Tab-separated table of C-alpha atoms in Angstrom:
chain	number	residue	atom	x	y	z
A	1423	MET	CA	130.177	71.061	141.439
A	1424	GLY	CA	131.450	70.252	137.956
A	1425	GLY	CA	132.755	66.794	138.847
A	1426	ARG	CA	131.543	63.396	137.684
A	1427	LYS	CA	128.532	62.081	139.574
A	1428	VAL	CA	129.005	58.612	141.112
A	1429	CYS	CA	126.343	56.067	142.083
A	1430	VAL	CA	126.969	52.720	143.795
A	1431	VAL	CA	124.235	50.250	142.799
A	1432	GLY	CA	124.119	47.874	145.761
A	1433	SER	CA	124.809	48.115	149.475
A	1434	GLY	CA	125.649	44.650	150.796
A	1435	ASN	CA	128.933	43.782	152.471
A	1436	TRP	CA	131.134	44.483	149.404
A	1437	GLY	CA	128.984	47.352	148.104
A	1438	SER	CA	129.275	49.163	151.434
A	1439	ALA	CA	133.059	48.577	151.608
A	1440	ILE	CA	133.463	50.067	148.106
A	1441	ALA	CA	131.143	52.970	148.990
A	1442	LYS	CA	133.458	53.753	151.913
A	1443	ILE	CA	136.483	54.052	149.556
A	1444	VAL	CA	134.641	55.856	146.753
A	1445	GLY	CA	132.944	58.256	149.173
A	1446	SER	CA	136.164	59.314	150.846
A	1447	ASN	CA	137.960	59.752	147.468
A	1448	ALA	CA	135.046	61.726	145.967
A	1449	ALA	CA	135.098	64.066	148.977
A	1450	LYS	CA	138.788	64.868	148.338
A	1451	LEU	CA	139.080	64.906	144.518
A	1452	GLU	CA	137.605	67.769	142.544
A	1453	GLN	CA	137.056	65.675	139.374
A	1454	PHE	CA	134.179	63.904	141.196
A	1455	GLU	CA	131.005	65.320	142.681
A	1456	THR	CA	131.216	65.146	146.476
A	1457	THR	CA	127.869	63.391	147.077
A	1458	VAL	CA	127.918	59.672	146.244
A	1459	ASN	CA	124.500	58.013	146.024
A	1460	MET	CA	124.251	54.377	147.131
A	1461	TRP	CA	121.165	52.443	146.086
A	1462	VAL	CA	119.922	50.392	149.036
A	1463	PHE	CA	117.330	47.643	148.841
A	1464	GLU	CA	115.048	48.933	151.587
A	1465	GLU	CA	114.486	46.685	154.592
A	1466	GLU	CA	113.738	47.121	158.273
A	1467	VAL	CA	116.421	46.605	160.914
A	1468	GLY	CA	115.224	46.792	164.525
A	1469	GLY	CA	112.036	48.580	163.438
A	1470	LYS	CA	113.866	51.274	161.463
A	1471	LYS	CA	114.445	51.663	157.736
A	1472	LEU	CA	117.965	50.659	156.715
A	1473	THR	CA	118.376	53.820	154.567
A	1474	GLU	CA	117.412	55.962	157.538
A	1475	ILE	CA	119.998	54.225	159.747
A	1476	ILE	CA	122.733	54.642	157.111
A	1477	ASN	CA	121.913	58.320	156.568
A	1478	THR	CA	121.805	59.194	160.287
A	1479	GLN	CA	124.418	56.828	161.789
A	1480	HIS	CA	126.600	56.580	158.620
A	1481	GLU	CA	126.915	52.837	159.054
A	1482	ASN	CA	125.365	49.863	157.276
A	1483	VAL	CA	124.528	48.083	160.514
A	1484	LYS	CA	123.213	44.999	158.722
A	1485	TYR	CA	125.861	44.238	156.084
A	1486	LEU	CA	129.005	46.096	157.219
A	1487	PRO	CA	128.619	46.654	160.970
A	1488	GLY	CA	131.377	48.461	162.846
A	1489	HIS	CA	132.553	50.563	159.880
A	1490	LYS	CA	131.623	54.205	159.455
A	1491	LEU	CA	130.718	55.330	155.936
A	1492	PRO	CA	131.729	58.853	154.907
A	1493	PRO	CA	128.837	61.311	155.507
A	1494	ASN	CA	128.792	62.211	151.774
A	1495	VAL	CA	127.599	58.654	150.949
A	1496	VAL	CA	123.799	58.957	150.800
A	1497	ALA	CA	121.577	55.865	150.946
A	1498	VAL	CA	118.673	56.065	148.456
A	1499	PRO	CA	115.967	53.350	148.344
A	1500	ASP	CA	114.685	54.285	144.858
A	1501	LEU	CA	116.979	52.964	142.107
A	1502	LEU	CA	116.043	55.612	139.525
A	1503	LYS	CA	116.485	58.461	142.005
A	1504	ALA	CA	119.832	57.079	143.153
A	1505	SER	CA	121.179	56.792	139.610
A	1506	THR	CA	119.726	59.982	138.082
A	1507	GLY	CA	122.413	61.872	136.156
A	1508	ALA	CA	125.171	59.427	137.152
A	1509	ASP	CA	128.406	59.673	135.146
A	1510	ILE	CA	129.832	56.547	136.818
A	1511	LEU	CA	127.724	53.540	137.846
A	1512	ILE	CA	129.341	50.950	140.127
A	1513	PHE	CA	127.340	47.690	140.054
A	1514	VAL	CA	127.741	45.510	143.134
A	1515	VAL	CA	124.683	43.288	143.738
A	1516	PRO	CA	124.298	39.475	143.749
A	1517	HIS	CA	124.429	38.371	140.111
A	1518	GLN	CA	120.954	36.824	140.151
A	1519	PHE	CA	119.370	40.308	140.561
A	1520	ILE	CA	121.131	42.150	137.757
A	1521	ARG	CA	118.540	41.648	134.985
A	1522	LYS	CA	115.727	42.980	137.170
A	1523	LEU	CA	117.772	46.085	138.007
A	1524	CYS	CA	118.771	46.672	134.379
A	1525	GLU	CA	115.113	46.431	133.353
A	1526	GLN	CA	114.353	49.336	135.699
A	1527	LEU	CA	117.397	51.382	134.602
A	1528	LYS	CA	116.881	50.899	130.855
A	1529	ASP	CA	116.363	54.242	129.057
A	1530	HIS	CA	117.275	56.162	132.249
A	1531	VAL	CA	121.088	56.092	131.866
A	1532	LYS	CA	123.194	58.493	129.780
A	1533	LYS	CA	124.961	56.735	126.898
A	1534	GLU	CA	128.335	58.183	127.921
A	1535	THR	CA	128.067	56.890	131.504
A	1536	ILE	CA	131.030	54.741	132.596
A	1537	GLY	CA	129.910	51.410	134.078
A	1538	VAL	CA	132.007	49.111	136.251
A	1539	SER	CA	130.855	45.728	137.530
A	1540	LEU	CA	132.147	44.244	140.790
A	1541	ILE	CA	129.717	41.333	140.421
A	1542	LYS	CA	131.179	37.836	140.613
A	1543	GLY	CA	129.078	35.375	138.638
A	1544	VAL	CA	127.990	34.427	135.128
A	1545	ASP	CA	124.660	34.407	133.385
A	1546	GLU	CA	123.253	31.905	130.909
A	1547	GLY	CA	122.339	33.167	127.472
A	1548	PRO	CA	120.992	31.264	124.427
A	1549	GLU	CA	124.583	30.715	123.226
A	1550	GLY	CA	125.736	29.554	126.636
A	1551	LEU	CA	127.926	31.721	128.817
A	1552	LYS	CA	127.097	35.394	129.334
A	1553	LEU	CA	129.284	37.671	131.396
A	1554	ILE	CA	127.447	40.025	133.762
A	1555	SER	CA	129.178	43.096	132.280
A	1556	HIS	CA	127.896	42.041	128.836
A	1557	VAL	CA	124.354	41.679	130.224
A	1558	ILE	CA	124.544	45.230	131.644
A	1559	HIS	CA	126.003	46.574	128.375
A	1560	GLU	CA	123.207	44.976	126.322
A	1561	TRP	CA	120.475	46.410	128.548
A	1562	LEU	CA	121.888	49.902	129.094
A	1563	GLY	CA	124.145	50.446	126.076
A	1564	ILE	CA	126.996	51.839	128.206
A	1565	GLU	CA	130.667	50.866	128.075
A	1566	MET	CA	131.519	48.443	130.884
A	1567	SER	CA	134.680	47.672	132.843
A	1568	VAL	CA	135.111	45.169	135.689
A	1569	LEU	CA	136.898	45.194	139.049
A	1570	MET	CA	137.910	41.837	140.539
A	1571	GLY	CA	140.575	40.855	143.053
A	1572	ALA	CA	141.584	39.305	146.363
A	1573	ASN	CA	139.248	41.606	148.263
A	1574	ILE	CA	137.446	40.203	151.295
A	1575	ALA	CA	135.078	43.089	152.045
A	1576	ASN	CA	135.619	43.384	155.802
A	1577	GLU	CA	139.415	43.535	155.345
A	1578	VAL	CA	139.030	46.224	152.664
A	1579	ALA	CA	136.758	48.190	155.026
A	1580	GLU	CA	139.385	47.817	157.794
A	1581	GLU	CA	141.865	49.389	155.331
A	1582	LYS	CA	144.215	46.412	155.419
A	1583	PHE	CA	146.560	46.421	152.425
A	1584	CYS	CA	145.285	44.591	149.341
A	1585	GLU	CA	145.432	44.654	145.551
A	1586	THR	CA	142.755	44.481	142.905
A	1587	THR	CA	142.461	44.401	139.109
A	1588	ILE	CA	140.396	46.572	136.789
A	1589	GLY	CA	139.736	44.917	133.425
A	1590	CYS	CA	139.050	47.694	130.955
A	1591	LYS	CA	139.167	47.872	127.162
A	1592	ASN	CA	138.959	51.690	127.265
A	1593	LEU	CA	142.178	52.942	128.889
A	1594	GLU	CA	140.761	56.413	129.588
A	1595	HIS	CA	137.897	54.835	131.560
A	1596	GLY	CA	140.451	52.671	133.370
A	1597	ARG	CA	142.382	55.802	134.418
A	1598	ILE	CA	139.218	57.534	135.735
A	1599	LEU	CA	138.096	54.447	137.685
A	1600	LYS	CA	141.568	53.988	139.179
A	1601	GLU	CA	141.553	57.618	140.386
A	1602	LEU	CA	138.112	57.119	141.945
A	1603	MET	CA	138.889	53.818	143.680
A	1604	GLN	CA	142.593	53.591	144.495
A	1605	THR	CA	143.897	54.334	148.016
A	1606	ARG	CA	147.257	53.748	149.724
A	1607	ASN	CA	146.009	50.351	150.899
A	1608	PHE	CA	143.766	49.425	147.941
A	1609	ARG	CA	146.153	49.198	144.993
A	1610	ILE	CA	144.799	48.840	141.472
A	1611	THR	CA	146.330	47.418	138.293
A	1612	VAL	CA	144.463	48.123	135.039
A	1613	VAL	CA	144.637	45.416	132.344
A	1614	PRO	CA	142.903	45.303	128.934
A	1615	GLU	CA	141.582	41.692	129.157
A	1616	ALA	CA	138.271	42.584	130.806
A	1617	ASP	CA	136.544	39.265	129.974
A	1618	THR	CA	139.362	37.169	131.456
A	1619	VAL	CA	139.352	39.307	134.613
A	1620	GLU	CA	135.602	38.817	134.969
A	1621	ILE	CA	135.691	35.069	134.338
A	1622	CYS	CA	138.321	34.719	137.093
A	1623	GLY	CA	136.005	36.511	139.524
A	1624	ALA	CA	133.123	34.159	138.759
A	1625	LEU	CA	134.921	30.822	138.565
A	1626	LYS	CA	137.037	31.136	141.691
A	1627	ASN	CA	133.864	30.890	143.812
A	1628	VAL	CA	133.239	27.386	142.432
A	1629	VAL	CA	136.799	26.330	143.336
A	1630	ALA	CA	136.315	27.835	146.818
A	1631	VAL	CA	133.317	25.545	147.369
A	1632	GLY	CA	135.640	22.602	146.576
A	1633	ALA	CA	138.198	23.984	149.047
A	1634	GLY	CA	135.455	24.197	151.685
A	1635	PHE	CA	134.527	20.545	151.075
A	1636	CYS	CA	138.200	19.670	151.707
A	1637	ASP	CA	138.154	21.542	155.011
A	1638	GLY	CA	134.863	19.932	156.031
A	1639	LEU	CA	136.301	16.484	155.263
A	1640	SER	CA	139.594	17.322	157.087
A	1641	PHE	CA	141.719	16.578	154.009
A	1642	GLY	CA	144.521	18.965	155.026
A	1643	ASP	CA	146.570	21.652	153.339
A	1644	ASN	CA	148.268	19.526	150.669
A	1645	THR	CA	144.889	18.469	149.277
A	1646	LYS	CA	143.605	22.025	149.406
A	1647	ALA	CA	146.680	23.217	147.481
A	1648	ALA	CA	145.869	20.597	144.826
A	1649	VAL	CA	142.271	21.871	144.650
A	1650	ILE	CA	143.572	25.418	144.113
A	1651	ARG	CA	146.014	24.318	141.382
A	1652	LEU	CA	143.549	22.045	139.546
A	1653	GLY	CA	140.846	24.707	139.935
A	1654	LEU	CA	143.158	27.319	138.392
A	1655	MET	CA	143.868	24.960	135.468
A	1656	GLU	CA	140.119	24.535	134.866
A	1657	MET	CA	139.631	28.318	135.094
A	1658	ILE	CA	142.316	28.906	132.430
A	1659	THR	CA	140.935	26.163	130.159
A	1660	PHE	CA	137.415	27.558	130.527
A	1661	ALA	CA	138.523	31.131	129.787
A	1662	LYS	CA	140.369	30.007	126.649
A	1663	LEU	CA	137.271	28.161	125.423
A	1664	PHE	CA	134.712	30.858	126.164
A	1665	CYS	CA	136.392	34.279	125.924
A	1666	LYS	CA	136.112	35.917	122.532
A	1667	GLY	CA	139.229	38.092	122.879
A	1668	PRO	CA	142.803	37.081	123.760
A	1669	VAL	CA	143.455	35.176	127.014
A	1670	THR	CA	147.012	35.508	128.288
A	1671	SER	CA	148.486	33.659	131.255
A	1672	SER	CA	149.776	36.924	132.766
A	1673	THR	CA	146.199	38.016	133.602
A	1674	PHE	CA	145.872	34.943	135.863
A	1675	LEU	CA	148.929	36.221	137.784
A	1676	GLU	CA	147.114	39.478	138.609
A	1677	SER	CA	145.074	39.930	141.794
A	1678	CYS	CA	141.897	38.854	139.937
A	1679	GLY	CA	143.456	35.434	139.218
A	1680	ILE	CA	145.680	33.459	141.571
A	1681	ALA	CA	145.470	35.961	144.473
A	1682	ASP	CA	141.663	36.042	144.519
A	1683	LEU	CA	141.575	32.261	144.191
A	1684	ILE	CA	143.865	31.783	147.209
A	1685	THR	CA	142.071	34.258	149.466
A	1686	THR	CA	138.642	32.830	148.580
A	1687	CYS	CA	139.812	29.262	149.231
A	1688	TYR	CA	141.088	30.239	152.704
A	1689	GLY	CA	138.573	32.944	153.688
A	1690	GLY	CA	135.286	34.016	152.164
A	1691	ARG	CA	131.730	32.788	152.541
A	1692	ASN	CA	131.758	30.116	149.795
A	1693	ARG	CA	134.501	28.171	151.556
A	1694	ARG	CA	132.894	28.651	154.963
A	1695	VAL	CA	129.428	27.443	153.937
A	1696	ALA	CA	130.853	24.514	151.910
A	1697	GLU	CA	132.832	23.387	154.979
A	1698	ALA	CA	129.651	23.471	157.080
A	1699	PHE	CA	127.821	21.574	154.299
A	1700	ALA	CA	130.407	18.768	154.452
A	1701	ARG	CA	130.390	18.656	158.265
A	1702	THR	CA	126.653	18.967	158.985
A	1703	GLY	CA	124.847	17.486	155.975
A	1704	LYS	CA	122.444	20.469	155.989
A	1705	SER	CA	121.363	21.920	152.625
A	1706	ILE	CA	123.096	24.917	151.044
A	1707	GLU	CA	119.840	26.948	151.324
A	1708	GLN	CA	119.527	26.184	155.031
A	1709	LEU	CA	123.164	27.112	155.714
A	1710	GLU	CA	122.792	30.344	153.721
A	1711	LYS	CA	119.932	31.347	156.040
A	1712	GLU	CA	121.811	30.348	159.191
A	1713	MET	CA	125.255	31.703	158.353
A	1714	LEU	CA	124.987	34.602	155.912
A	1715	ASN	CA	122.622	37.143	157.468
A	1716	GLY	CA	120.636	37.581	154.241
A	1717	GLN	CA	123.629	37.496	151.885
A	1718	LYS	CA	123.651	35.215	148.859
A	1719	LEU	CA	126.182	32.515	148.021
A	1720	GLN	CA	127.628	32.759	144.501
A	1721	GLY	CA	129.652	29.519	144.181
A	1722	PRO	CA	126.948	26.811	143.983
A	1723	GLN	CA	124.764	28.872	141.651
A	1724	THR	CA	127.720	29.617	139.357
A	1725	ALA	CA	128.545	25.877	139.373
A	1726	ALA	CA	124.968	25.153	138.184
A	1727	GLU	CA	125.203	27.719	135.379
A	1728	LEU	CA	128.616	26.396	134.312
A	1729	ASN	CA	127.357	22.831	134.316
A	1730	HIS	CA	124.446	23.718	132.079
A	1731	ILE	CA	126.794	25.446	129.616
A	1732	LEU	CA	129.370	22.612	129.682
A	1733	LYS	CA	126.695	19.936	129.138
A	1734	GLN	CA	125.356	21.819	126.101
A	1735	LYS	CA	128.856	21.681	124.614
A	1736	ASN	CA	129.571	18.089	125.782
A	1737	LEU	CA	132.524	19.326	127.816
A	1738	ALA	CA	131.537	18.454	131.407
A	1739	GLU	CA	134.117	15.631	131.703
A	1740	LYS	CA	136.926	18.082	130.809
A	1741	PHE	CA	136.115	19.980	134.026
A	1742	PRO	CA	135.888	17.317	136.768
A	1743	LEU	CA	136.309	19.733	139.658
A	1744	PHE	CA	133.601	22.161	138.473
A	1745	THR	CA	131.337	19.185	137.686
A	1746	ALA	CA	131.852	17.530	141.087
A	1747	VAL	CA	130.980	20.758	142.925
A	1748	TYR	CA	127.744	20.984	140.911
A	1749	GLN	CA	126.816	17.309	141.491
A	1750	ILE	CA	127.460	17.527	145.238
A	1751	CYS	CA	125.457	20.755	145.634
A	1752	TYR	CA	122.515	19.813	143.387
A	1753	GLU	CA	122.455	16.094	142.556
A	1754	ASP	CA	122.995	14.493	145.976
A	1755	LYS	CA	126.429	13.121	145.089
A	1756	PRO	CA	128.043	12.263	148.465
A	1757	VAL	CA	130.504	14.968	149.484
A	1758	ALA	CA	133.051	12.286	150.479
A	1759	GLU	CA	133.344	11.421	146.764
A	1760	PHE	CA	134.844	14.843	146.033
A	1761	ILE	CA	138.290	13.253	146.366
A	1762	LYS	CA	137.609	11.137	143.236
A	1763	CYS	CA	137.498	14.196	140.984
A	1764	LEU	CA	140.996	15.029	142.230
A	1765	GLN	CA	142.380	11.480	141.942
A	1766	ASN	CA	141.041	11.000	138.404
A	1767	HIS	CA	141.734	14.510	137.132
A	1768	PRO	CA	142.940	14.646	133.473
A	1769	ALA	CA	145.969	16.589	134.760
A	1770	HIS	CA	147.227	13.293	136.218
A	1771	MET	CA	146.515	11.070	133.216
């Protein structure tokens, strides 16, 4: 019983997939306590409480149906109870909820707890961009790492081979997190550029919305490849402008960079909803309700936060792809005009 206590904060599609990995590793490895708590936002499914279903059927029937969770993963509806005494906190909730959760956790977390964020998004602070891991660190005072990669949750849950990246300034924490999360089919590389890793995870969702527009407008694979390349260029430029530490090109060659960008532009919910948006003319909110079973879309909201930050710095025209995604989602710019941001991109001038 002397192992590190693990809590997964969040239980959506990705949170449940990670809980499956972490639960089965914790059951086998003596350096971790066997029981893994998973905080679940309580809701009713078919007249029963979701936590009750998870704890009796060992399956998140709403967000990860068809996949059994290890019996040592315990669903807890109370955030403070779930996280009590945790040595490792894994944050995996939609980024718009993180401040509210941190407010509840403040003063209830041990200072030496290891935090890792799997949350893809950015926050706006008074100086502009704020990374989610920095928000958590400021609220809770714990050291934060991030995990980002080409990881579509259902494929991870099916144990199909994939890679991921842990960005971690503290190498000892990186080693512990790798032991907790790595499996034969979920391979982890630890790199020190945590901020770059996290920015990749947030920005690729904006590019994926652009890729979805391309699919909805039947532009074909060549155009989509251009969207991926130009999107990657904007991601690198943005990271170099906004990251305080070093930003090296090699980090963009890790799973968190080019691999995650490709998989999100071909699979993933941001691409899927953006395609439907271009084909149907329905609003993003309406499509979220119809297509996502209560899950939240990160791409459009991240595009709005980016646009706000870029406008403050008079840099919006340097990022035509990011800007076009924002204008189409929020300012009624016709989706057919998306092609113009590609034709007139500074990369071609």
